PDB file of C-alpha atoms in Angstrom:
ATOM      1  CA  UNK S  51    -194.350  -4.416 212.792  1.00 60.00           C
ATOM      2  CA  UNK S  52    -192.887  -0.890 212.957  1.00 69.00           C
ATOM      3  CA  UNK S  53    -189.576   0.087 214.574  1.00 71.00           C
ATOM      4  CA  UNK S  54    -188.302   3.651 214.326  1.00 80.00           C
ATOM      5  CA  UNK S  55    -184.640   4.610 214.019  1.00 83.00           C
ATOM      6  CA  UNK S  56    -184.408   5.486 217.711  1.00 86.00           C
ATOM      7  CA  UNK S  57    -185.643   1.988 218.605  1.00 85.00           C
ATOM      8  CA  UNK S  58    -183.107   0.347 216.333  1.00 85.00           C
ATOM      9  CA  UNK S  59    -180.189   2.473 217.517  1.00 88.00           C
ATOM     10  CA  UNK S  60    -181.135   1.819 221.150  1.00 89.00           C
ATOM     11  CA  UNK S  61    -181.340  -1.922 220.581  1.00 88.00           C
ATOM     12  CA  UNK S  62    -177.986  -1.873 218.777  1.00 88.00           C
ATOM     13  CA  UNK S  63    -176.287  -0.066 221.676  1.00 90.00           C
ATOM     14  CA  UNK S  64    -177.909  -2.286 224.331  1.00 91.00           C
ATOM     15  CA  UNK S  65    -176.954  -5.489 222.518  1.00 89.00           C
ATOM     16  CA  UNK S  66    -173.366  -4.393 221.901  1.00 86.00           C
ATOM     17  CA  UNK S  67    -172.843  -3.141 225.469  1.00 88.00           C
ATOM     18  CA  UNK S  68    -174.707  -6.029 227.094  1.00 89.00           C
ATOM     19  CA  UNK S  69    -176.559  -3.585 229.325  1.00 91.00           C
ATOM     20  CA  UNK S  70    -179.844  -1.691 229.027  1.00 92.00           C
ATOM     21  CA  UNK S  71    -178.451   0.963 231.394  1.00 91.00           C
ATOM     22  CA  UNK S  72    -175.322   1.604 229.315  1.00 89.00           C
ATOM     23  CA  UNK S  73    -177.258   1.438 226.059  1.00 89.00           C
ATOM     24  CA  UNK S  74    -179.784   3.979 227.309  1.00 89.00           C
ATOM     25  CA  UNK S  75    -176.988   6.309 228.426  1.00 90.00           C
ATOM     26  CA  UNK S  76    -175.268   6.191 225.035  1.00 88.00           C
ATOM     27  CA  UNK S  77    -178.595   6.700 223.257  1.00 86.00           C
ATOM     28  CA  UNK S  78    -179.358   9.747 225.404  1.00 89.00           C
ATOM     29  CA  UNK S  79    -182.477   8.156 226.900  1.00 90.00           C
ATOM     30  CA  UNK S  80    -183.686   7.705 230.460  1.00 91.00           C
ATOM     31  CA  UNK S  81    -183.491   4.104 231.664  1.00 90.00           C
ATOM     32  CA  UNK S  82    -187.276   3.879 232.088  1.00 91.00           C
ATOM     33  CA  UNK S  83    -187.827   5.174 228.555  1.00 90.00           C
ATOM     34  CA  UNK S  84    -185.281   2.744 227.106  1.00 89.00           C
ATOM     35  CA  UNK S  85    -186.822  -0.213 228.939  1.00 90.00           C
ATOM     36  CA  UNK S  86    -190.283   0.785 227.692  1.00 90.00           C
ATOM     37  CA  UNK S  87    -189.044   1.035 224.104  1.00 90.00           C
ATOM     38  CA  UNK S  88    -187.457  -2.410 224.203  1.00 90.00           C
ATOM     39  CA  UNK S  89    -190.568  -3.905 225.778  1.00 89.00           C
ATOM     40  CA  UNK S  90    -192.664  -2.261 223.042  1.00 88.00           C
ATOM     41  CA  UNK S  91    -190.406  -3.733 220.352  1.00 87.00           C
ATOM     42  CA  UNK S  92    -190.814  -7.202 221.856  1.00 87.00           C
ATOM     43  CA  UNK S  93    -194.586  -6.819 222.037  1.00 86.00           C
ATOM     44  CA  UNK S  94    -194.845  -5.667 218.419  1.00 86.00           C
ATOM     45  CA  UNK S  95    -192.600  -8.490 217.270  1.00 85.00           C
ATOM     46  CA  UNK S  96    -194.252 -11.085 219.481  1.00 86.00           C
ATOM     47  CA  UNK S  97    -190.890 -12.493 220.573  1.00 88.00           C
ATOM     48  CA  UNK S  98    -188.308 -11.871 223.284  1.00 91.00           C
ATOM     49  CA  UNK S  99    -185.309  -9.935 221.972  1.00 90.00           C
ATOM     50  CA  UNK S 100    -183.084  -9.906 225.045  1.00 91.00           C
ATOM     51  CA  UNK S 101    -182.318 -12.550 227.634  1.00 91.00           C
ATOM     52  CA  UNK S 102    -181.947 -10.914 231.040  1.00 87.00           C
ATOM     53  CA  UNK S 103    -179.032 -12.265 233.064  1.00 87.00           C
ATOM     54  CA  UNK S 104    -177.495 -11.317 236.385  1.00 83.00           C
ATOM     55  CA  UNK S 105    -174.674  -9.339 234.755  1.00 82.00           C
ATOM     56  CA  UNK S 106    -176.616  -7.809 231.900  1.00 86.00           C
ATOM     57  CA  UNK S 107    -178.444  -8.876 228.779  1.00 90.00           C
ATOM     58  CA  UNK S 108    -177.652 -10.920 225.669  1.00 90.00           C
ATOM     59  CA  UNK S 109    -179.651 -11.077 222.422  1.00 90.00           C
ATOM     60  CA  UNK S 110    -181.913 -14.084 221.868  1.00 91.00           C
ATOM     61  CA  UNK S 111    -182.062 -15.769 218.447  1.00 90.00           C
ATOM     62  CA  UNK S 112    -184.692 -13.192 217.416  1.00 88.00           C
ATOM     63  CA  UNK S 113    -182.489 -10.460 218.891  1.00 87.00           C
ATOM     64  CA  UNK S 114    -179.494 -11.623 216.848  1.00 88.00           C
ATOM     65  CA  UNK S 115    -181.578 -11.414 213.673  1.00 87.00           C
ATOM     66  CA  UNK S 116    -182.710  -7.888 214.566  1.00 86.00           C
ATOM     67  CA  UNK S 117    -179.140  -6.928 215.490  1.00 86.00           C
ATOM     68  CA  UNK S 118    -177.956  -7.907 212.001  1.00 83.00           C
ATOM     69  CA  UNK S 119    -180.529  -5.667 210.342  1.00 84.00           C
ATOM     70  CA  UNK S 120    -180.023  -2.808 212.829  1.00 84.00           C
ATOM     71  CA  UNK S 121    -176.297  -2.747 212.016  1.00 84.00           C
ATOM     72  CA  UNK S 122    -177.009  -2.725 208.294  1.00 80.00           C
ATOM     73  CA  UNK S 123    -179.456   0.173 208.674  1.00 82.00           C
ATOM     74  CA  UNK S 124    -177.007   2.131 210.859  1.00 79.00           C
ATOM     75  CA  UNK S 125    -174.271   1.655 208.261  1.00 75.00           C
ATOM     76  CA  UNK S 126    -176.618   2.853 205.515  1.00 76.00           C
ATOM     77  CA  UNK S 127    -177.474   5.990 207.495  1.00 76.00           C
ATOM     78  CA  UNK S 128    -173.786   6.768 208.009  1.00 71.00           C
ATOM     79  CA  UNK S 129    -173.066   6.112 204.333  1.00 68.00           C
ATOM     80  CA  UNK S 130    -175.900   8.481 203.430  1.00 69.00           C
ATOM     81  CA  UNK S 131    -174.395  11.183 205.642  1.00 66.00           C
ATOM     82  CA  UNK S 132    -171.078  10.808 203.867  1.00 63.00           C
ATOM     83  CA  UNK S 133    -172.554  10.743 200.352  1.00 61.00           C
ATOM     84  CA  UNK S 134    -174.719  13.801 200.918  1.00 64.00           C
ATOM     85  CA  UNK S 135    -171.723  15.681 202.270  1.00 60.00           C
ATOM     86  CA  UNK S 136    -172.371  19.385 202.521  1.00 47.00           C
ATOM     87  CA  UNK S 137    -176.085  18.880 201.877  1.00 47.00           C
ATOM     88  CA  UNK S 138    -176.441  16.854 205.067  1.00 51.00           C
ATOM     89  CA  UNK S 139    -175.208  19.437 207.540  1.00 51.00           C
ATOM     90  CA  UNK S 140    -177.558  18.198 210.230  1.00 51.00           C
ATOM     91  CA  UNK S 141    -176.394  14.578 210.060  1.00 55.00           C
ATOM     92  CA  UNK S 142    -173.524  13.263 212.124  1.00 67.00           C
ATOM     93  CA  UNK S 143    -171.724   9.983 211.639  1.00 79.00           C
ATOM     94  CA  UNK S 144    -170.159   7.716 214.227  1.00 85.00           C
ATOM     95  CA  UNK S 145    -167.327   5.252 213.644  1.00 92.00           C
ATOM     96  CA  UNK S 146    -167.021   2.298 215.992  1.00 93.00           C
ATOM     97  CA  UNK S 147    -163.352   1.628 216.789  1.00 96.00           C
ATOM     98  CA  UNK S 148    -161.991  -1.020 219.142  1.00 95.00           C
ATOM     99  CA  UNK S 149    -158.360  -1.168 220.270  1.00 93.00           C
ATOM    100  CA  UNK S 150    -156.274  -2.975 222.844  1.00 88.00           C
ATOM    101  CA  UNK S 151    -154.590  -1.136 225.711  1.00 83.00           C
ATOM    102  CA  UNK S 152    -151.330  -0.272 223.954  1.00 82.00           C
ATOM    103  CA  UNK S 153    -153.097   0.874 220.791  1.00 88.00           C
ATOM    104  CA  UNK S 154    -155.548   2.997 222.783  1.00 87.00           C
ATOM    105  CA  UNK S 155    -152.707   4.803 224.544  1.00 81.00           C
ATOM    106  CA  UNK S 156    -150.993   5.416 221.204  1.00 81.00           C
ATOM    107  CA  UNK S 157    -154.212   6.608 219.535  1.00 86.00           C
ATOM    108  CA  UNK S 158    -155.033   9.126 222.253  1.00 82.00           C
ATOM    109  CA  UNK S 159    -151.622  10.776 222.028  1.00 79.00           C
ATOM    110  CA  UNK S 160    -151.908  12.205 218.524  1.00 83.00           C
ATOM    111  CA  UNK S 161    -153.964  10.331 215.935  1.00 90.00           C
ATOM    112  CA  UNK S 162    -157.486  10.608 217.301  1.00 94.00           C
ATOM    113  CA  UNK S 163    -157.280  14.189 218.613  1.00 93.00           C
ATOM    114  CA  UNK S 164    -155.977  15.353 215.222  1.00 93.00           C
ATOM    115  CA  UNK S 165    -158.665  13.396 213.363  1.00 95.00           C
ATOM    116  CA  UNK S 166    -161.502  14.770 215.502  1.00 94.00           C
ATOM    117  CA  UNK S 167    -160.303  18.346 214.966  1.00 94.00           C
ATOM    118  CA  UNK S 168    -160.008  17.804 211.210  1.00 93.00           C
ATOM    119  CA  UNK S 169    -163.428  16.109 210.910  1.00 91.00           C
ATOM    120  CA  UNK S 170    -165.929  17.848 213.220  1.00 88.00           C
ATOM    121  CA  UNK S 171    -168.862  15.931 211.688  1.00 85.00           C
ATOM    122  CA  UNK S 172    -167.488  12.504 212.629  1.00 89.00           C
ATOM    123  CA  UNK S 173    -167.755  11.043 216.128  1.00 90.00           C
ATOM    124  CA  UNK S 174    -165.747   8.052 217.326  1.00 93.00           C
ATOM    125  CA  UNK S 175    -166.921   5.362 219.709  1.00 92.00           C
ATOM    126  CA  UNK S 176    -163.579   4.089 221.078  1.00 94.00           C
ATOM    127  CA  UNK S 177    -163.802   0.907 223.115  1.00 91.00           C
ATOM    128  CA  UNK S 178    -160.784  -0.710 224.772  1.00 88.00           C
ATOM    129  CA  UNK S 179    -160.945  -4.513 224.591  1.00 87.00           C
ATOM    130  CA  UNK S 180    -158.601  -7.536 224.536  1.00 85.00           C
ATOM    131  CA  UNK S 181    -157.368  -8.438 221.048  1.00 88.00           C
ATOM    132  CA  UNK S 182    -159.416 -11.645 220.735  1.00 88.00           C
ATOM    133  CA  UNK S 183    -162.633  -9.734 221.519  1.00 89.00           C
ATOM    134  CA  UNK S 184    -161.723  -7.065 218.967  1.00 92.00           C
ATOM    135  CA  UNK S 185    -161.342  -9.685 216.241  1.00 93.00           C
ATOM    136  CA  UNK S 186    -164.760 -11.153 217.070  1.00 91.00           C
ATOM    137  CA  UNK S 187    -166.390  -7.711 217.131  1.00 91.00           C
ATOM    138  CA  UNK S 188    -164.984  -6.648 213.759  1.00 93.00           C
ATOM    139  CA  UNK S 189    -165.883  -9.987 212.164  1.00 91.00           C
ATOM    140  CA  UNK S 190    -169.461  -9.762 213.453  1.00 87.00           C
ATOM    141  CA  UNK S 191    -169.918  -6.114 212.488  1.00 87.00           C
ATOM    142  CA  UNK S 192    -170.076  -4.865 216.085  1.00 87.00           C
ATOM    143  CA  UNK S 193    -167.077  -2.631 215.284  1.00 93.00           C
ATOM    144  CA  UNK S 194    -166.165  -0.907 212.031  1.00 94.00           C
ATOM    145  CA  UNK S 195    -162.442  -0.971 212.701  1.00 97.00           C
ATOM    146  CA  UNK S 196    -160.196  -2.700 215.194  1.00 96.00           C
ATOM    147  CA  UNK S 197    -156.569  -2.558 216.245  1.00 95.00           C
ATOM    148  CA  UNK S 198    -155.454  -5.909 217.603  1.00 92.00           C
ATOM    149  CA  UNK S 199    -152.391  -8.107 218.009  1.00 89.00           C
ATOM    150  CA  UNK S 200    -151.827 -10.522 215.147  1.00 88.00           C
ATOM    151  CA  UNK S 201    -151.683 -13.488 217.565  1.00 82.00           C
ATOM    152  CA  UNK S 202    -155.452 -13.131 218.010  1.00 82.00           C
ATOM    153  CA  UNK S 203    -156.054 -14.510 214.502  1.00 84.00           C
ATOM    154  CA  UNK S 204    -156.713 -11.804 211.937  1.00 86.00           C
ATOM    155  CA  UNK S 205    -156.364 -13.968 208.830  1.00 86.00           C
ATOM    156  CA  UNK S 206    -160.069 -13.726 207.942  1.00 91.00           C
ATOM    157  CA  UNK S 207    -159.990  -9.915 208.146  1.00 94.00           C
ATOM    158  CA  UNK S 208    -158.309  -7.307 205.955  1.00 95.00           C
ATOM    159  CA  UNK S 209    -155.295  -5.779 207.726  1.00 95.00           C
ATOM    160  CA  UNK S 210    -152.892  -2.860 207.637  1.00 95.00           C
ATOM    161  CA  UNK S 211    -149.857  -2.465 209.932  1.00 94.00           C
ATOM    162  CA  UNK S 212    -150.315  -0.081 212.857  1.00 92.00           C
ATOM    163  CA  UNK S 213    -147.257  -0.411 215.094  1.00 88.00           C
ATOM    164  CA  UNK S 214    -145.117  -2.855 217.082  1.00 90.00           C
ATOM    165  CA  UNK S 215    -145.995  -2.987 220.770  1.00 86.00           C
ATOM    166  CA  UNK S 216    -143.428  -4.172 223.291  1.00 90.00           C
ATOM    167  CA  UNK S 217    -144.307  -4.901 226.899  1.00 93.00           C
ATOM    168  CA  UNK S 218    -141.693  -4.120 229.546  1.00 95.00           C
ATOM    169  CA  UNK S 219    -141.299  -4.583 233.290  1.00 96.00           C
ATOM    170  CA  UNK S 220    -141.119  -1.377 235.292  1.00 95.00           C
ATOM    171  CA  UNK S 221    -139.886  -0.930 238.848  1.00 94.00           C
ATOM    172  CA  UNK S 222    -138.584   1.747 241.194  1.00 93.00           C
ATOM    173  CA  UNK S 223    -134.810   2.125 240.871  1.00 88.00           C
ATOM    174  CA  UNK S 224    -134.286   0.841 244.412  1.00 87.00           C
ATOM    175  CA  UNK S 225    -136.616  -2.163 244.036  1.00 91.00           C
ATOM    176  CA  UNK S 226    -134.543  -5.025 245.540  1.00 88.00           C
ATOM    177  CA  UNK S 227    -135.986  -7.994 243.635  1.00 82.00           C
ATOM    178  CA  UNK S 228    -134.722  -6.834 240.252  1.00 87.00           C
ATOM    179  CA  UNK S 229    -131.336  -5.430 241.235  1.00 83.00           C
ATOM    180  CA  UNK S 230    -128.728  -5.926 238.509  1.00 84.00           C
ATOM    181  CA  UNK S 231    -131.206  -7.222 235.912  1.00 88.00           C
ATOM    182  CA  UNK S 232    -131.694  -5.666 232.470  1.00 91.00           C
ATOM    183  CA  UNK S 233    -134.249  -8.189 231.257  1.00 93.00           C
ATOM    184  CA  UNK S 234    -136.522 -10.840 232.736  1.00 94.00           C
ATOM    185  CA  UNK S 235    -139.178 -13.372 231.798  1.00 95.00           C
ATOM    186  CA  UNK S 236    -142.572 -13.484 233.438  1.00 96.00           C
ATOM    187  CA  UNK S 237    -141.650 -16.754 235.137  1.00 95.00           C
ATOM    188  CA  UNK S 238    -138.674 -15.038 236.815  1.00 94.00           C
ATOM    189  CA  UNK S 239    -140.760 -12.244 238.328  1.00 95.00           C
ATOM    190  CA  UNK S 240    -143.925 -14.117 239.356  1.00 94.00           C
ATOM    191  CA  UNK S 241    -142.831 -13.957 242.995  1.00 92.00           C
ATOM    192  CA  UNK S 242    -142.802 -10.143 243.022  1.00 95.00           C
ATOM    193  CA  UNK S 243    -145.603  -7.848 244.167  1.00 95.00           C
ATOM    194  CA  UNK S 244    -147.435  -6.109 241.320  1.00 97.00           C
ATOM    195  CA  UNK S 245    -149.377  -2.946 240.697  1.00 97.00           C
ATOM    196  CA  UNK S 246    -152.182  -3.923 238.338  1.00 95.00           C
ATOM    197  CA  UNK S 247    -154.804  -2.328 236.163  1.00 94.00           C
ATOM    198  CA  UNK S 248    -158.492  -2.435 237.075  1.00 89.00           C
ATOM    199  CA  UNK S 249    -160.463  -5.671 236.796  1.00 85.00           C
ATOM    200  CA  UNK S 250    -161.584  -6.313 233.248  1.00 79.00           C
ATOM    201  CA  UNK S 251    -158.800  -4.189 231.760  1.00 82.00           C
ATOM    202  CA  UNK S 252    -157.670  -5.685 228.443  1.00 77.00           C
ATOM    203  CA  UNK S 253    -153.918  -5.613 229.120  1.00 86.00           C
ATOM    204  CA  UNK S 254    -154.258  -6.913 232.663  1.00 90.00           C
ATOM    205  CA  UNK S 255    -156.387  -9.840 231.471  1.00 87.00           C
ATOM    206  CA  UNK S 256    -153.744 -10.670 228.870  1.00 86.00           C
ATOM    207  CA  UNK S 257    -150.945 -10.719 231.453  1.00 92.00           C
ATOM    208  CA  UNK S 258    -153.039 -12.728 233.917  1.00 92.00           C
ATOM    209  CA  UNK S 259    -153.700 -15.375 231.240  1.00 91.00           C
ATOM    210  CA  UNK S 260    -149.978 -15.666 230.542  1.00 93.00           C
ATOM    211  CA  UNK S 261    -149.261 -16.159 234.249  1.00 94.00           C
ATOM    212  CA  UNK S 262    -151.937 -18.873 234.425  1.00 94.00           C
ATOM    213  CA  UNK S 263    -150.321 -20.691 231.491  1.00 93.00           C
ATOM    214  CA  UNK S 264    -147.141 -20.838 233.576  1.00 93.00           C
ATOM    215  CA  UNK S 265    -149.121 -22.399 236.417  1.00 92.00           C
ATOM    216  CA  UNK S 266    -148.811 -19.311 238.601  1.00 91.00           C
ATOM    217  CA  UNK S 267    -150.630 -16.134 239.465  1.00 90.00           C
ATOM    218  CA  UNK S 268    -149.778 -12.489 240.032  1.00 93.00           C
ATOM    219  CA  UNK S 269    -149.755 -11.076 243.549  1.00 95.00           C
ATOM    220  CA  UNK S 270    -151.455  -7.771 242.815  1.00 96.00           C
ATOM    221  CA  UNK S 271    -151.269  -5.407 245.781  1.00 96.00           C
ATOM    222  CA  UNK S 272    -153.482  -2.765 244.235  1.00 96.00           C
ATOM    223  CA  UNK S 273    -155.469  -2.248 241.037  1.00 95.00           C
ATOM    224  CA  UNK S 274    -155.815   1.234 239.588  1.00 95.00           C
ATOM    225  CA  UNK S 275    -157.386   2.717 236.447  1.00 91.00           C
ATOM    226  CA  UNK S 276    -154.977   3.885 233.772  1.00 87.00           C
ATOM    227  CA  UNK S 277    -151.332   3.294 232.926  1.00 89.00           C
ATOM    228  CA  UNK S 278    -150.264   6.683 234.301  1.00 88.00           C
ATOM    229  CA  UNK S 279    -151.568   5.687 237.746  1.00 92.00           C
ATOM    230  CA  UNK S 280    -149.758   2.347 237.534  1.00 94.00           C
ATOM    231  CA  UNK S 281    -146.453   4.076 236.737  1.00 92.00           C
ATOM    232  CA  UNK S 282    -146.982   6.607 239.520  1.00 92.00           C
ATOM    233  CA  UNK S 283    -147.421   3.888 242.160  1.00 95.00           C
ATOM    234  CA  UNK S 284    -144.484   1.867 240.845  1.00 95.00           C
ATOM    235  CA  UNK S 285    -142.203   4.909 241.119  1.00 93.00           C
ATOM    236  CA  UNK S 286    -143.264   5.233 244.761  1.00 93.00           C
ATOM    237  CA  UNK S 287    -142.336   1.606 245.482  1.00 93.00           C
ATOM    238  CA  UNK S 288    -145.794   0.007 245.732  1.00 95.00           C
ATOM    239  CA  UNK S 289    -144.766  -2.856 243.439  1.00 95.00           C
ATOM    240  CA  UNK S 290    -143.620  -3.640 239.918  1.00 96.00           C
ATOM    241  CA  UNK S 291    -145.769  -3.714 236.783  1.00 96.00           C
ATOM    242  CA  UNK S 292    -145.894  -4.784 233.151  1.00 96.00           C
ATOM    243  CA  UNK S 293    -146.804  -1.960 230.773  1.00 94.00           C
ATOM    244  CA  UNK S 294    -146.349  -1.013 227.101  1.00 90.00           C
ATOM    245  CA  UNK S 295    -142.902   0.395 226.349  1.00 89.00           C
ATOM    246  CA  UNK S 296    -144.483   3.661 225.172  1.00 81.00           C
ATOM    247  CA  UNK S 297    -146.032   4.172 228.617  1.00 83.00           C
ATOM    248  CA  UNK S 298    -142.712   3.487 230.329  1.00 86.00           C
ATOM    249  CA  UNK S 299    -140.970   6.084 228.144  1.00 82.00           C
ATOM    250  CA  UNK S 300    -143.409   8.769 229.268  1.00 77.00           C
ATOM    251  CA  UNK S 301    -142.778   7.998 232.942  1.00 73.00           C
ATOM    252  CA  UNK S 302    -140.326   9.701 235.332  1.00 66.00           C
ATOM    253  CA  UNK S 303    -136.619   8.961 235.017  1.00 73.00           C
ATOM    254  CA  UNK S 304    -136.690   7.454 238.503  1.00 78.00           C
ATOM    255  CA  UNK S 305    -138.403   4.425 236.939  1.00 88.00           C
ATOM    256  CA  UNK S 306    -136.408   1.390 235.804  1.00 91.00           C
ATOM    257  CA  UNK S 307    -137.500  -0.433 232.653  1.00 92.00           C
ATOM    258  CA  UNK S 308    -136.514  -4.041 231.941  1.00 94.00           C
ATOM    259  CA  UNK S 309    -137.058  -5.918 228.687  1.00 94.00           C
ATOM    260  CA  UNK S 310    -139.664  -8.675 229.033  1.00 95.00           C
ATOM    261  CA  UNK S 311    -138.166 -11.633 227.185  1.00 95.00           C
ATOM    262  CA  UNK S 312    -141.303 -13.760 226.622  1.00 95.00           C
ATOM    263  CA  UNK S 313    -142.346 -14.147 222.972  1.00 91.00           C
ATOM    264  CA  UNK S 314    -145.853 -12.820 223.688  1.00 90.00           C
ATOM    265  CA  UNK S 315    -144.368  -9.564 225.029  1.00 92.00           C
ATOM    266  CA  UNK S 316    -143.572  -8.296 221.511  1.00 90.00           C
ATOM    267  CA  UNK S 317    -146.717  -7.894 219.437  1.00 86.00           C
ATOM    268  CA  UNK S 318    -147.441  -6.647 215.956  1.00 90.00           C
ATOM    269  CA  UNK S 319    -150.610  -4.572 216.112  1.00 92.00           C
ATOM    270  CA  UNK S 320    -152.645  -4.274 212.922  1.00 94.00           C
ATOM    271  CA  UNK S 321    -155.595  -2.152 211.893  1.00 96.00           C
ATOM    272  CA  UNK S 322    -158.317  -4.508 210.688  1.00 96.00           C
ATOM    273  CA  UNK S 323    -161.733  -4.444 209.034  1.00 96.00           C
ATOM    274  CA  UNK S 324    -164.006  -6.936 207.340  1.00 93.00           C
ATOM    275  CA  UNK S 325    -163.439  -4.988 204.127  1.00 94.00           C
ATOM    276  CA  UNK S 326    -161.778  -1.578 203.926  1.00 95.00           C
ATOM    277  CA  UNK S 327    -163.492  -0.958 200.596  1.00 93.00           C
ATOM    278  CA  UNK S 328    -166.971  -1.555 202.065  1.00 90.00           C
ATOM    279  CA  UNK S 329    -166.521   0.775 205.059  1.00 91.00           C
ATOM    280  CA  UNK S 330    -168.681   3.863 205.359  1.00 88.00           C
ATOM    281  CA  UNK S 331    -167.026   7.018 203.975  1.00 88.00           C
ATOM    282  CA  UNK S 332    -166.342   8.225 207.515  1.00 89.00           C
ATOM    283  CA  UNK S 333    -164.736   4.932 208.575  1.00 92.00           C
ATOM    284  CA  UNK S 334    -162.621   5.022 205.414  1.00 93.00           C
ATOM    285  CA  UNK S 335    -161.340   8.455 206.428  1.00 93.00           C
ATOM    286  CA  UNK S 336    -160.403   7.176 209.888  1.00 95.00           C
ATOM    287  CA  UNK S 337    -158.758   4.053 208.468  1.00 96.00           C
ATOM    288  CA  UNK S 338    -156.671   6.187 206.136  1.00 95.00           C
ATOM    289  CA  UNK S 339    -155.624   8.448 209.021  1.00 94.00           C
ATOM    290  CA  UNK S 340    -154.588   5.487 211.179  1.00 92.00           C
ATOM    291  CA  UNK S 341    -152.829   3.455 208.502  1.00 84.00           C
TER     292      UNK S 341
END
């Protein structure tokens, strides 16, 4: 049985993304070539590695075993790139970082751009996910580092404080339903019309779950990608929204911001890893920059 590094990297990307199409794109391969490589791996192994489902693929038991080894090999390659330093000018390293919506917005403002400029040999695979998925990914080795809310259960991971995220309600200044209010709970605003983030967006899923726990649901008039688009539509009176306080501060002054009083609306976000000491040299550099 012989798998080359391209095979292993492709399988790793496909398994982590749950899609042969997305995995092939990230690996820089045509879809037909990627499919042929995976089929060849299965034939050489004599076992099915991926279970094809309607919405993508998931690793089989054999695939999970291969995934474990593929991650270990990828980490060793990245460690080699760091240890060789100047002698490995042709090698690049990639750090897998997952963050929730608020952390992603904060990262893209200053931290990541500055890090990428300072370290041209290190690439970052930034993936925005809900906090509970981030914890699972870091624990399983699917991500090197994660930034997640402490409510998601980080006790089994090593942690460093990142920042405190507060969610607020935003509305146009003339929005009638919130006139005279300076704060509100989710239960008090469930009857309002909302501008929401796209389906599958980490923050929107979190808010939707909280509404369901209250026995209600959000009336979302429109879903748009990105917090800036949400704020833009709210200013124009399309509805109200729940966004991180940092996003509200960057918005026009014509926007009203109300404190969201629910306990879950104030979250401590921590940088986490299975072991900071065992990270690749490149991931250690990123962890130091973020912490």
